[in-house]
Amino acid sequence: MDAAEKYKLWDLEAAEEEANPKRTRLRICSLGLALIGFIFITVSIFREETLTFLKSQSSHGQLTKTGQVKVSFENVRNGTFAPVMKALQWINAPGSISDDKGLFLTNSDDGYEVRSVFDKDFSRTLWKGKSFVYKNANYSVDSLVASPNLEKLLIRTKTVSNWRHSSFGSYFVYSNSTGFQCIGDNLSLAEWSPNSLDIAYVHDNDLYLYSSEESKTVDRITQDGSSQVFNGKPDWVYEEEVMETDRTLWWSPKGDYLAFYKINETQVGEFVIPYYVQEPEDVYSKLKSIKYPKSGTPNPAATVVLYDLKKGKASQVELAASPDLLIETKWVGDRMLLVKSTDRSSDVLTVHLVDAEAKESKVVRKESSNGGWWEITHNTLHVPQDKSKGRASDGYLDVLPVNGFNHLVYFASADDAEPVILTRGAWEIEDGPFSFDQETNNVYFIAAKKASTQRHLYSVSLQNPEKIVDITDTSTSAVYSATFSSGGRFVLISYKGPDVPFQKIVDLKSDEQDVEKEGNIVGKTLYYLTKNEELRRNLASFAIPSKRVQELTLDDGVIANSFEILPNDFDPQKRDHYPVFFYAYGGPNSQQVLETFSVGFLEVVASQLNALVVVVDGRGTGFKGKEFRSLVRDQLGDYEARDQISAAALYASKPFVDADKISLFGWSYGGYLTLKTLERDAGAHFKYGVAVAPVTDWRFYDSVYTERYMHTPQQNIQGYVNSSVHNVTAIAQAKRFLLMHGTGDDNVHFQNSLKVLDMLDLNGIENYDVHVFPDSDHSIRYHNANTIVWDKILNWTKKAYLC
């Protein structure tokens, strides 16, 4: 499940968003939200009431009392409210630790160029244009990665997407001296060695070594790659739930060794997905089979393999404790490899240290989750040995729970069992990013220290633990993200709200400081990357619905983060007037209530439907500590539904709310939570519901995600029964509900919705609507589906509120 993606509610084209950190996002939800259906009570009633409603929506109906224009789908979809946010591709160039020039790669229509944030006159063109000719054939440049010494380029072309993160393509090496070298076609991936000479690549699930110096493949590292054995790249579940990327290979710091996973999914069950509208001339469906481990069924078997380049030999690493899941691998020295693993239910974390030269491993620590679970993270950061700086050994930074809250810790030696605690308190560090400055021993990190709905940039020194320095201005509410140059001197600070976003480059080691503070209170601003002044001007013409972040006190004394968006010209003196549109995601460790800037789908709902919009992060969600989130363990859908119902009751009691027009919408885990809430509520508060691509039975979802929160069905039979969507007669007590799903969903299989439809048929229930999107995956995009799904959510809800 994708917790975020990743997805942004306000971004109808769905993009990954830091508002849902990777570790918090339920991989079930892909990029985006969506819905399905059509509400029908009687055609004549709907027609008459819809016509009445539409008549009121004259040109004057799109203006507020102040004469400003209401937010609509049209101006959201054309990008009127989309801030410009740029990514800076920092380059880890030789010598950057001691002499950090802040080198980065720019990509424009003219090609690719290395520039410096410190020296504006520095420029080095790596590539001109967007295409090239090789053997009289034209190729477009899909991606380009420079070698670490910036002398050669690795170019991918003819890219074909596979799953969420993976693709296939043709790869070329280019340099001014040798011209083009073709590595091969239909490769899964290719990656430079730190030595700038070698390239590891995967073809047909086998791993190869290519020498750019010799212009040829010099070794076939593995021989057993097949449709069921993966070398150096993940299978479906490792890509989706564990690695969150397309590769499982890691070069050692000097390029002497290559570590990779061998994943064998022979024992994993297959799930077949039919595709119906791929080719107009085809009269038969196409079938795609995926090895997909469902809850309680065999997982793929993953092992660590080390390839010694000098010896030209690959050897499997025998880990001291046989793991069920390999969740993170990181070099913490020239020959030392750190490997994290868990049991299949993520109850116990085991950390192994592998000596690549001796081919030996040992367990350096083993930790229980103590009633919670271990999230899969990728934030371990190597801290190199430097005795002159007080670092006697190679160590690493990590995030671990401290008194029930996730905090930054430092293992001074890679084989230490106990860390130095760098931060502590009733707040949590985010999943990253952090940067380590090897010259100053400062660690930079993003945390929800001021408030769980905010993110600020801080630093702490290895020599002075728990003395935290604010880098961004914590006197005002804000959400920031940051990326750092390779030496840690320069930082791209991205302000994401609640006001109009901006981005700036800051020199953290400047002798000067900013006179006027905006964003950062440490360092000197070199320049702004984006200011979004045009967006600010555009906003003046529109009536942006007011948004307020708040805390709600729910039943059982639960204090939950929430925000509400008020419709234009809101009048609290009206009685029984305003509908309430709840949006929910609610997956374990996720977060939707974040003080970011957004004008999108929820604002469209508030403006066009004259409705209050409410989002509540109930129990189970992240950044409020272990006790708040781990309560849902082994019983998904229970406490989450209770909190949505409690919030609905609270709003129903407000005099200006029409208690007969309260609806709930969710996608992926949110779709599941919508159905579970309707089931528990039985029409008492939520009168309408819209569920898109929902899980309906956790036995149907993948083992890696599900068992982290539910254990296996064999261990928790009653929990799986209770957590499934099973009481459809209770759901039917709502006035009407809508169900939508893509038939090509490889993540949350269409099987989930079909199971519920079958139960509805068996129970003679008819007060629902369905829309199926042929061949669309979890993001529902195929053949214009993404436009349709959002239109249906809005229009279906509009008709529901007219009843």
PDB file of C-alpha atoms in Angstrom, residues 424-564:
ATOM      1  CA  ARG A 424      14.716  12.551  22.680  1.00  0.00           C
ATOM      2  CA  GLY A 425      11.321  13.855  23.748  1.00  0.00           C
ATOM      3  CA  ALA A 426       7.589  13.482  23.100  1.00  0.00           C
ATOM      4  CA  TRP A 427       8.024  14.166  19.379  1.00  0.00           C
ATOM      5  CA  GLU A 428       9.400  12.269  16.408  1.00  0.00           C
ATOM      6  CA  ILE A 429      12.067  12.574  13.796  1.00  0.00           C
ATOM      7  CA  GLU A 430      10.922  12.056  10.242  1.00  0.00           C
ATOM      8  CA  ASP A 431      12.148   9.171   8.142  1.00  0.00           C
ATOM      9  CA  GLY A 432      14.736  11.513   6.631  1.00  0.00           C
ATOM     10  CA  PRO A 433      16.494  13.091   5.018  1.00  0.00           C
ATOM     11  CA  PHE A 434      19.515  13.606   7.156  1.00  0.00           C
ATOM     12  CA  SER A 435      22.971  14.722   6.236  1.00  0.00           C
ATOM     13  CA  PHE A 436      26.223  14.333   8.105  1.00  0.00           C
ATOM     14  CA  ASP A 437      28.952  16.971   7.920  1.00  0.00           C
ATOM     15  CA  GLN A 438      32.231  15.085   8.313  1.00  0.00           C
ATOM     16  CA  GLU A 439      34.167  18.263   9.118  1.00  0.00           C
ATOM     17  CA  THR A 440      31.913  19.596  11.907  1.00  0.00           C
ATOM     18  CA  ASN A 441      30.282  16.363  13.162  1.00  0.00           C
ATOM     19  CA  ASN A 442      26.873  17.998  12.736  1.00  0.00           C
ATOM     20  CA  VAL A 443      23.884  15.862  11.839  1.00  0.00           C
ATOM     21  CA  TYR A 444      20.993  17.543  10.013  1.00  0.00           C
ATOM     22  CA  PHE A 445      17.489  16.135  10.234  1.00  0.00           C
ATOM     23  CA  ILE A 446      13.802  16.915   9.689  1.00  0.00           C
ATOM     24  CA  ALA A 447      11.504  16.431  12.678  1.00  0.00           C
ATOM     25  CA  ALA A 448       8.019  17.116  14.001  1.00  0.00           C
ATOM     26  CA  LYS A 449       9.504  18.656  17.150  1.00  0.00           C
ATOM     27  CA  LYS A 450       7.356  21.784  17.323  1.00  0.00           C
ATOM     28  CA  ALA A 451       4.100  20.055  16.391  1.00  0.00           C
ATOM     29  CA  SER A 452       3.177  16.713  14.871  1.00  0.00           C
ATOM     30  CA  THR A 453       1.572  18.568  11.935  1.00  0.00           C
ATOM     31  CA  GLN A 454       4.753  20.523  11.150  1.00  0.00           C
ATOM     32  CA  ARG A 455       8.271  19.751   9.911  1.00  0.00           C
ATOM     33  CA  HIS A 456      11.383  21.789  10.654  1.00  0.00           C
ATOM     34  CA  LEU A 457      15.073  21.376   9.933  1.00  0.00           C
ATOM     35  CA  TYR A 458      17.398  20.927  12.907  1.00  0.00           C
ATOM     36  CA  SER A 459      20.970  19.932  13.655  1.00  0.00           C
ATOM     37  CA  VAL A 460      22.713  18.142  16.518  1.00  0.00           C
ATOM     38  CA  SER A 461      26.400  17.411  17.075  1.00  0.00           C
ATOM     39  CA  LEU A 462      27.814  13.950  17.738  1.00  0.00           C
ATOM     40  CA  GLN A 463      29.903  15.563  20.474  1.00  0.00           C
ATOM     41  CA  ASN A 464      26.944  17.289  22.114  1.00  0.00           C
ATOM     42  CA  PRO A 465      23.955  14.912  22.058  1.00  0.00           C
ATOM     43  CA  GLU A 466      20.456  16.233  22.714  1.00  0.00           C
ATOM     44  CA  LYS A 467      21.470  19.886  22.244  1.00  0.00           C
ATOM     45  CA  ILE A 468      19.323  20.630  19.222  1.00  0.00           C
ATOM     46  CA  VAL A 469      19.829  23.688  17.012  1.00  0.00           C
ATOM     47  CA  ASP A 470      16.978  25.141  14.960  1.00  0.00           C
ATOM     48  CA  ILE A 471      17.967  25.685  11.337  1.00  0.00           C
ATOM     49  CA  THR A 472      14.552  26.799  10.092  1.00  0.00           C
ATOM     50  CA  ASP A 473      12.414  29.374  11.862  1.00  0.00           C
ATOM     51  CA  THR A 474      10.338  27.454  14.388  1.00  0.00           C
ATOM     52  CA  SER A 475       8.545  30.587  15.621  1.00  0.00           C
ATOM     53  CA  THR A 476       6.025  30.219  12.791  1.00  0.00           C
ATOM     54  CA  SER A 477       4.026  27.176  11.677  1.00  0.00           C
ATOM     55  CA  ALA A 478       5.650  25.526   8.688  1.00  0.00           C
ATOM     56  CA  VAL A 479       6.502  22.373   6.805  1.00  0.00           C
ATOM     57  CA  TYR A 480      10.003  22.139   5.364  1.00  0.00           C
ATOM     58  CA  SER A 481      11.998  19.550   3.488  1.00  0.00           C
ATOM     59  CA  ALA A 482      15.689  19.687   2.685  1.00  0.00           C
ATOM     60  CA  THR A 483      18.384  18.150   0.519  1.00  0.00           C
ATOM     61  CA  PHE A 484      22.113  18.641   1.052  1.00  0.00           C
ATOM     62  CA  SER A 485      25.223  18.938  -1.066  1.00  0.00           C
ATOM     63  CA  SER A 486      27.642  16.036  -0.819  1.00  0.00           C
ATOM     64  CA  GLY A 487      29.798  17.758   1.802  1.00  0.00           C
ATOM     65  CA  GLY A 488      26.845  19.005   3.842  1.00  0.00           C
ATOM     66  CA  ARG A 489      27.762  22.688   3.484  1.00  0.00           C
ATOM     67  CA  PHE A 490      24.893  23.725   1.209  1.00  0.00           C
ATOM     68  CA  VAL A 491      21.223  22.929   1.614  1.00  0.00           C
ATOM     69  CA  LEU A 492      18.189  23.330  -0.598  1.00  0.00           C
ATOM     70  CA  ILE A 493      15.430  24.310   1.830  1.00  0.00           C
ATOM     71  CA  SER A 494      11.917  23.822   0.485  1.00  0.00           C
ATOM     72  CA  TYR A 495       9.123  25.617   2.323  1.00  0.00           C
ATOM     73  CA  LYS A 496       5.888  23.745   1.624  1.00  0.00           C
ATOM     74  CA  GLY A 497       3.337  25.724   3.581  1.00  0.00           C
ATOM     75  CA  PRO A 498       0.979  26.722   4.920  1.00  0.00           C
ATOM     76  CA  ASP A 499       1.686  29.868   2.878  1.00  0.00           C
ATOM     77  CA  VAL A 500       2.811  29.889  -0.781  1.00  0.00           C
ATOM     78  CA  PRO A 501       5.854  27.587  -1.147  1.00  0.00           C
ATOM     79  CA  PHE A 502       9.364  28.775  -1.942  1.00  0.00           C
ATOM     80  CA  GLN A 503      12.823  27.217  -2.262  1.00  0.00           C
ATOM     81  CA  LYS A 504      16.204  28.667  -1.419  1.00  0.00           C
ATOM     82  CA  ILE A 505      19.868  27.637  -1.374  1.00  0.00           C
ATOM     83  CA  VAL A 506      21.570  28.277   1.951  1.00  0.00           C
ATOM     84  CA  ASP A 507      25.280  28.216   2.813  1.00  0.00           C
ATOM     85  CA  LEU A 508      25.404  26.802   6.334  1.00  0.00           C
ATOM     86  CA  LYS A 509      29.092  27.716   6.784  1.00  0.00           C
ATOM     87  CA  SER A 510      28.973  31.281   5.575  1.00  0.00           C
ATOM     88  CA  ASP A 511      30.676  33.940   7.697  1.00  0.00           C
ATOM     89  CA  GLU A 512      27.627  36.109   7.063  1.00  0.00           C
ATOM     90  CA  GLN A 513      24.063  35.572   8.211  1.00  0.00           C
ATOM     91  CA  ASP A 514      20.789  36.650   6.631  1.00  0.00           C
ATOM     92  CA  VAL A 515      19.649  40.062   7.821  1.00  0.00           C
ATOM     93  CA  GLU A 516      16.021  39.364   6.966  1.00  0.00           C
ATOM     94  CA  LYS A 517      14.970  35.921   8.037  1.00  0.00           C
ATOM     95  CA  GLU A 518      12.717  33.883   5.766  1.00  0.00           C
ATOM     96  CA  GLY A 519      12.694  30.196   6.466  1.00  0.00           C
ATOM     97  CA  ASN A 520      16.209  29.665   7.794  1.00  0.00           C
ATOM     98  CA  ILE A 521      17.659  31.321  10.888  1.00  0.00           C
ATOM     99  CA  VAL A 522      21.095  29.735  10.395  1.00  0.00           C
ATOM    100  CA  GLY A 523      23.295  30.285   7.353  1.00  0.00           C
ATOM    101  CA  LYS A 524      23.372  32.732   4.467  1.00  0.00           C
ATOM    102  CA  THR A 525      20.829  32.590   1.642  1.00  0.00           C
ATOM    103  CA  LEU A 526      22.677  32.433  -1.662  1.00  0.00           C
ATOM    104  CA  TYR A 527      19.591  32.714  -3.843  1.00  0.00           C
ATOM    105  CA  TYR A 528      16.015  31.546  -4.269  1.00  0.00           C
ATOM    106  CA  LEU A 529      15.405  28.600  -6.546  1.00  0.00           C
ATOM    107  CA  THR A 530      11.674  29.313  -6.704  1.00  0.00           C
ATOM    108  CA  LYS A 531       9.444  32.014  -5.188  1.00  0.00           C
ATOM    109  CA  ASN A 532       6.099  31.220  -6.854  1.00  0.00           C
ATOM    110  CA  GLU A 533       5.253  34.906  -7.218  1.00  0.00           C
ATOM    111  CA  GLU A 534       2.951  34.188 -10.164  1.00  0.00           C
ATOM    112  CA  LEU A 535       1.007  31.729  -8.033  1.00  0.00           C
ATOM    113  CA  ARG A 536       0.657  34.338  -5.295  1.00  0.00           C
ATOM    114  CA  ARG A 537      -0.721  36.824  -7.846  1.00  0.00           C
ATOM    115  CA  ASN A 538      -3.147  34.225  -9.208  1.00  0.00           C
ATOM    116  CA  LEU A 539      -4.505  33.468  -5.749  1.00  0.00           C
ATOM    117  CA  ALA A 540      -5.696  37.065  -5.340  1.00  0.00           C
ATOM    118  CA  SER A 541      -8.404  36.507  -7.980  1.00  0.00           C
ATOM    119  CA  PHE A 542      -9.805  33.395  -6.337  1.00  0.00           C
ATOM    120  CA  ALA A 543     -11.832  32.739  -3.232  1.00  0.00           C
ATOM    121  CA  ILE A 544      -9.706  30.036  -1.658  1.00  0.00           C
ATOM    122  CA  PRO A 545     -11.730  28.239   1.025  1.00  0.00           C
ATOM    123  CA  SER A 546     -10.403  28.781   4.524  1.00  0.00           C
ATOM    124  CA  LYS A 547      -8.460  25.870   6.001  1.00  0.00           C
ATOM    125  CA  ARG A 548      -7.870  25.391   9.723  1.00  0.00           C
ATOM    126  CA  VAL A 549      -5.667  22.775  11.387  1.00  0.00           C
ATOM    127  CA  GLN A 550      -6.961  21.764  14.775  1.00  0.00           C
ATOM    128  CA  GLU A 551      -7.088  19.070  17.421  1.00  0.00           C
ATOM    129  CA  LEU A 552     -10.349  17.213  17.997  1.00  0.00           C
ATOM    130  CA  THR A 553     -11.239  15.556  21.276  1.00  0.00           C
ATOM    131  CA  LEU A 554     -13.004  12.333  20.313  1.00  0.00           C
ATOM    132  CA  ASP A 555     -14.597   9.528  22.294  1.00  0.00           C
ATOM    133  CA  ASP A 556     -12.430   7.806  24.918  1.00  0.00           C
ATOM    134  CA  GLY A 557     -10.543  11.090  25.361  1.00  0.00           C
ATOM    135  CA  VAL A 558      -8.648  10.586  22.100  1.00  0.00           C
ATOM    136  CA  ILE A 559      -7.012  13.790  20.831  1.00  0.00           C
ATOM    137  CA  ALA A 560      -6.620  13.587  17.064  1.00  0.00           C
ATOM    138  CA  ASN A 561      -5.106  15.941  14.518  1.00  0.00           C
ATOM    139  CA  SER A 562      -7.636  17.284  12.036  1.00  0.00           C
ATOM    140  CA  PHE A 563      -8.241  20.023   9.553  1.00  0.00           C
ATOM    141  CA  GLU A 564     -11.435  21.524   8.209  1.00  0.00           C
TER     142      GLU A 564
END
